[in-house]
Short mmCIF file of C-alpha atoms in Angstrom, two decimals:
data_model
loop_
_atom_site.label_atom_id
_atom_site.label_comp_id
_atom_site.label_asym_id
_atom_site.label_seq_id
_atom_site.Cartn_x
_atom_site.Cartn_y
_atom_site.Cartn_z
CA MET A 1 43.97 100.93 -39.09
CA ASN A 2 42.35 101.60 -42.47
CA GLU A 3 38.55 101.64 -42.06
CA LYS A 4 38.11 99.86 -45.39
CA LYS A 5 37.57 96.14 -44.85
CA MET A 6 40.11 93.72 -46.24
CA ASN A 7 38.90 91.42 -48.99
CA THR A 8 40.04 87.96 -47.89
CA LEU A 9 40.13 85.13 -50.41
CA PHE A 10 41.15 81.54 -49.87
CA THR A 11 41.95 79.72 -53.09
CA VAL A 12 42.91 76.11 -53.77
CA ASN A 13 44.67 74.69 -56.82
CA LEU A 14 43.40 71.13 -57.22
CA ASP A 15 46.19 70.15 -59.60
CA GLY A 16 46.41 66.52 -58.57
CA GLU A 17 48.73 64.51 -60.79
CA SER A 18 48.16 66.92 -63.70
CA PHE A 19 50.76 69.33 -62.26
CA TRP A 20 53.50 66.75 -62.77
CA GLU A 21 52.17 65.56 -66.12
CA GLY A 22 52.00 69.10 -67.46
CA MET A 23 55.41 70.05 -66.12
CA PHE A 24 57.46 67.04 -67.20
CA GLU A 25 57.08 65.03 -70.41
CA GLY A 26 56.75 61.29 -69.85
CA THR A 27 55.51 61.63 -66.27
CA GLU A 28 52.50 59.43 -67.06
CA LYS A 29 54.98 56.54 -66.83
CA ARG A 30 56.28 57.64 -63.40
CA PRO A 31 53.87 56.30 -60.76
CA LYS A 32 56.09 57.50 -57.92
CA THR A 33 55.95 61.10 -59.13
CA LEU A 34 52.24 60.91 -59.94
CA SER A 35 51.51 59.55 -56.48
CA MET A 36 52.29 62.95 -54.93
CA GLY A 37 49.48 64.55 -56.89
CA GLU A 38 47.17 61.61 -56.20
CA TYR A 39 47.76 62.11 -52.48
CA GLY A 40 46.16 65.54 -52.78
CA ILE A 41 43.02 63.99 -54.22
CA ARG A 42 42.84 60.94 -51.94
CA ARG A 43 43.83 62.46 -48.61
CA GLY A 44 44.71 66.15 -48.73
CA LEU A 45 41.45 67.45 -50.17
CA ASP A 46 39.32 66.03 -47.35
CA ARG A 47 41.49 67.75 -44.75
CA VAL A 48 41.31 71.09 -46.56
CA LEU A 49 37.52 70.85 -46.89
CA ARG A 50 37.18 69.93 -43.21
CA VAL A 51 39.13 73.00 -42.09
CA PHE A 52 37.10 75.32 -44.32
CA ARG A 53 33.87 73.76 -43.04
CA GLU A 54 34.87 74.16 -39.40
CA HIS A 55 35.66 77.85 -39.93
CA GLN A 56 32.74 78.54 -42.28
CA VAL A 57 34.92 79.68 -45.15
CA GLU A 58 33.80 79.63 -48.79
CA ALA A 59 36.82 79.20 -51.06
CA THR A 60 37.53 79.14 -54.78
CA PHE A 61 38.91 75.87 -56.15
CA PHE A 62 40.79 76.10 -59.45
CA VAL A 63 40.42 72.72 -61.15
CA PRO A 64 41.97 71.44 -64.42
CA GLY A 65 39.51 69.77 -66.77
CA VAL A 66 41.47 66.52 -66.77
CA ILE A 67 41.22 66.29 -62.97
CA ALA A 68 37.46 66.86 -63.13
CA ARG A 69 37.15 64.01 -65.63
CA ARG A 70 39.35 61.62 -63.67
CA HIS A 71 38.13 62.51 -60.19
CA PRO A 72 34.51 63.69 -60.42
CA GLN A 73 33.92 62.66 -56.81
CA ALA A 74 36.52 65.24 -55.71
CA VAL A 75 34.64 68.01 -57.51
CA GLU A 76 31.38 66.82 -55.97
CA LYS A 77 32.92 67.12 -52.49
CA ILE A 78 33.94 70.69 -53.26
CA LEU A 79 30.46 71.57 -54.45
CA ASP A 80 28.90 69.94 -51.38
CA GLY A 81 31.04 72.30 -49.29
CA GLY A 82 29.50 75.33 -51.01
CA HIS A 83 32.70 76.40 -52.74
CA GLU A 84 33.27 78.00 -56.14
CA ILE A 85 34.74 75.92 -58.98
CA ALA A 86 36.97 77.84 -61.41
CA PHE A 87 39.11 76.82 -64.39
CA HIS A 88 42.81 75.89 -64.14
CA GLY A 89 43.52 74.77 -67.67
CA ASP A 90 42.52 71.45 -69.14
CA THR A 91 45.77 69.47 -69.12
CA HIS A 92 47.75 71.86 -66.84
CA ARG A 93 50.36 72.34 -69.56
CA PRO A 94 52.19 75.69 -69.37
CA MET A 95 50.00 77.85 -71.57
CA GLN A 96 52.80 79.93 -73.08
CA LEU A 97 53.92 76.80 -74.96
CA LEU A 98 50.57 76.29 -76.70
CA SER A 99 49.56 77.49 -80.15
CA ASP A 100 46.42 79.55 -80.62
CA GLU A 101 44.58 76.43 -81.74
CA GLU A 102 45.80 74.45 -78.74
CA LEU A 103 44.80 77.28 -76.40
CA ALA A 104 41.31 77.35 -77.86
CA GLU A 105 41.00 73.59 -77.37
CA GLU A 106 42.42 73.82 -73.85
CA PHE A 107 39.80 76.37 -72.82
CA SER A 108 36.96 74.72 -74.70
CA ARG A 109 37.46 71.17 -73.46
CA GLY A 110 38.33 72.06 -69.88
CA THR A 111 35.47 74.54 -69.53
CA GLU A 112 32.96 72.02 -70.85
CA SER A 113 34.25 69.34 -68.46
CA LEU A 114 33.63 71.63 -65.49
CA ARG A 115 30.24 72.74 -66.80
CA LYS A 116 29.04 69.18 -67.30
CA LEU A 117 30.08 68.16 -63.82
CA THR A 118 28.91 71.21 -61.91
CA GLY A 119 25.97 72.37 -64.02
CA VAL A 120 27.44 75.88 -63.98
CA ARG A 121 29.82 77.49 -66.43
CA PRO A 122 32.93 78.69 -64.52
CA GLU A 123 33.39 82.46 -64.45
CA GLY A 124 37.10 82.65 -63.69
CA PHE A 125 40.41 81.04 -64.49
CA ARG A 126 43.91 80.79 -63.12
CA ALA A 127 46.63 79.91 -65.60
CA PRO A 128 48.68 76.83 -64.68
CA GLU A 129 52.25 77.31 -63.43
CA GLY A 130 54.41 78.81 -66.14
CA GLU A 131 54.16 82.05 -68.09
CA VAL A 132 50.94 83.63 -69.26
CA THR A 133 50.77 85.51 -72.55
CA GLU A 134 48.40 87.97 -74.18
CA ALA A 135 47.16 85.07 -76.30
CA VAL A 136 46.05 83.31 -73.09
CA PHE A 137 43.99 86.30 -71.97
CA PHE A 138 42.51 86.61 -75.46
CA ALA A 139 41.53 82.91 -75.40
CA ALA A 140 39.97 83.35 -71.97
CA VAL A 141 37.81 86.26 -73.11
CA ARG A 142 36.74 84.38 -76.24
CA ALA A 143 35.78 81.43 -74.01
CA GLY A 144 33.50 83.71 -72.00
CA TYR A 145 35.56 84.16 -68.83
CA ARG A 146 34.95 87.23 -66.68
CA TYR A 147 37.90 87.19 -64.30
CA SER A 148 41.47 85.94 -64.02
CA SER A 149 43.71 85.25 -61.05
CA SER A 150 47.01 84.73 -62.84
CA LEU A 151 49.28 87.74 -62.22
CA TYR A 152 51.40 89.18 -59.41
CA ASP A 153 51.43 92.88 -60.20
CA ASN A 154 49.15 94.33 -57.54
CA ASP A 155 47.53 93.69 -54.17
CA MET A 156 44.09 94.92 -55.27
CA PRO A 157 41.79 93.74 -58.07
CA TYR A 158 41.71 95.78 -61.26
CA LEU A 159 40.25 95.68 -64.75
CA ARG A 160 42.62 94.29 -67.39
CA GLY A 161 40.90 94.66 -70.71
CA ASP A 162 37.68 92.66 -70.49
CA LEU A 163 38.80 90.66 -67.45
CA VAL A 164 38.84 91.51 -63.77
CA GLU A 165 42.31 90.50 -62.56
CA ILE A 166 42.65 89.28 -58.97
CA PRO A 167 46.43 89.30 -58.39
CA MET A 168 48.35 86.94 -56.13
CA ASN A 169 51.57 86.92 -54.11
CA TRP A 170 54.13 84.08 -54.10
CA ASN A 171 54.55 84.53 -50.33
CA LEU A 172 50.97 83.30 -49.94
CA HIS A 173 51.35 80.11 -52.01
CA ASP A 174 52.20 76.91 -50.15
CA PHE A 175 53.45 74.88 -53.11
CA PRO A 176 56.79 76.69 -53.68
CA TYR A 177 57.59 76.20 -50.00
CA PHE A 178 56.89 72.49 -49.89
CA ALA A 179 56.93 70.84 -53.34
CA PHE A 180 59.88 68.51 -53.84
CA ASN A 181 60.78 65.60 -56.10
CA TYR A 182 64.11 63.90 -56.79
CA GLY A 183 63.49 62.83 -60.35
CA PRO A 184 62.41 64.60 -62.41
CA ALA A 185 64.03 67.23 -60.22
CA PHE A 186 61.65 69.78 -58.77
CA PRO A 187 62.69 72.40 -58.00
CA LEU A 188 65.75 72.25 -60.24
CA GLY A 189 68.01 73.44 -57.44
CA GLN A 190 66.73 70.62 -55.21
CA SER A 191 66.13 72.94 -52.28
CA ARG A 192 64.70 71.30 -49.18
CA VAL A 193 61.22 71.64 -47.67
CA SER A 194 60.64 74.85 -45.73
CA SER A 195 59.97 75.15 -42.01
CA TYR A 196 56.26 74.69 -41.32
CA ARG A 197 56.32 77.27 -38.55
CA ARG A 198 58.05 79.91 -40.64
CA VAL A 199 55.64 79.43 -43.54
CA GLU A 200 52.72 79.80 -41.14
CA GLU A 201 54.26 83.01 -39.84
CA ASN A 202 54.52 84.31 -43.40
CA TYR A 203 50.80 83.79 -43.99
CA VAL A 204 49.92 85.42 -40.66
CA GLU A 205 52.26 88.38 -41.02
CA GLU A 206 50.99 89.11 -44.52
CA MET A 207 47.40 88.88 -43.30
CA ASP A 208 48.05 91.43 -40.57
CA ALA A 209 49.76 93.78 -43.03
CA TYR A 210 47.06 93.47 -45.68
CA LEU A 211 44.46 94.14 -43.00
CA HIS A 212 46.30 97.24 -41.84
CA TYR A 213 46.26 98.73 -45.35
CA GLY A 214 42.83 97.43 -46.40
CA LEU A 215 44.14 95.37 -49.33
CA THR A 216 42.99 92.14 -51.00
CA TYR A 217 44.52 89.04 -49.42
CA VAL A 218 44.63 86.07 -51.81
CA ALA A 219 45.96 82.90 -50.18
CA GLN A 220 46.77 79.86 -52.32
CA PHE A 221 46.87 76.26 -51.15
CA THR A 222 47.49 72.93 -52.87
CA PRO A 223 46.02 69.76 -51.31
CA GLN A 224 49.02 67.60 -52.22
CA SER A 225 51.23 69.88 -50.11
CA ILE A 226 49.08 71.59 -47.46
CA GLY A 227 46.97 68.44 -46.96
CA SER A 228 49.47 66.38 -44.98
CA PRO A 229 48.70 65.75 -41.27
CA GLY A 230 51.36 68.24 -40.20
CA LYS A 231 51.03 70.96 -42.80
CA ILE A 232 47.24 71.19 -42.57
CA GLN A 233 47.84 72.87 -39.22
CA ILE A 234 49.21 75.88 -41.11
CA LEU A 235 45.76 76.45 -42.60
CA GLU A 236 44.06 75.68 -39.28
CA HIS A 237 46.22 78.15 -37.38
CA LEU A 238 45.80 80.83 -40.05
CA LEU A 239 42.02 80.60 -39.82
CA GLU A 240 42.17 80.60 -36.02
CA HIS A 241 44.25 83.79 -36.24
CA MET A 242 41.62 85.26 -38.57
CA GLU A 243 38.60 84.62 -36.33
CA PRO A 244 38.96 87.62 -33.96
CA LEU A 245 39.74 89.84 -36.97
CA ARG A 246 36.83 88.73 -39.08
CA ASP A 247 34.64 91.78 -38.45
CA ALA A 248 37.27 93.82 -40.27
CA MET A 249 37.31 91.45 -43.25
CA ARG A 250 35.11 90.39 -46.13
CA VAL A 251 35.77 86.67 -46.64
CA MET A 252 34.57 85.85 -50.13
CA THR A 253 35.18 83.83 -53.29
CA CYS A 254 36.97 85.12 -56.35
CA GLY A 255 33.70 85.11 -58.27
CA GLN A 256 31.97 87.20 -55.64
CA LEU A 257 34.79 89.75 -55.60
CA ALA A 258 34.92 89.96 -59.40
CA GLY A 259 31.16 90.45 -59.57
CA GLU A 260 31.22 93.26 -57.00
CA PHE A 261 34.17 94.91 -58.72
CA ARG A 262 32.32 95.03 -62.04
CA LYS A 263 29.26 96.61 -60.41
CA GLN A 264 31.42 99.32 -58.89
#
């Protein structure tokens, strides 16, 4: 096994109902669709925080500004757990569709919402679902951000211009496995929900492989999907699998990793 310890990051996208509003026009008039995102705030988040607390894991929560304004108590719970708050857009609209002026407003308003609520200016951002353009990275730098976790082109952090990029892997994101809605159709092909056991195996098998090669493991979770009574066991079992391996890992937040990377 590689002697270099594996950087291990647990990240959470607290999209709430903003995922559906940003993805589909007119969703604000669809209470059934919105209720899936609201479930993540009302029920799923508490389960995710409990599991992290029981296993003494500090995570990074990417939060849209609109969710911070609507659900300040959710952000307070995250802070009480000792976790990092990072930026996930303001309205969760796909950023490639925004003009330069709209991007500037998106970063400005959302960043200020998080700063007011937390007392700390967020250091990092993760672009909402959808494409990310050079204009997005430019807007992030102008807004004072120091790291991004928006791309899928590596399994180690690297410097991309003025930003430290912490890449991800779709295999380690719960939402594509489990998100489903009839109308508006999501996903468009109307595929069915994945096997819980097989998804758990994916997370575990990737963890073992990343550990073997000494890479940076970035797991993503979404409370409206992972936070159900059955699916939360995926996170529980993953952290139980991690416990005997922890001496070979560095469990940290995205902000901590980005800060160390810059020093190096």
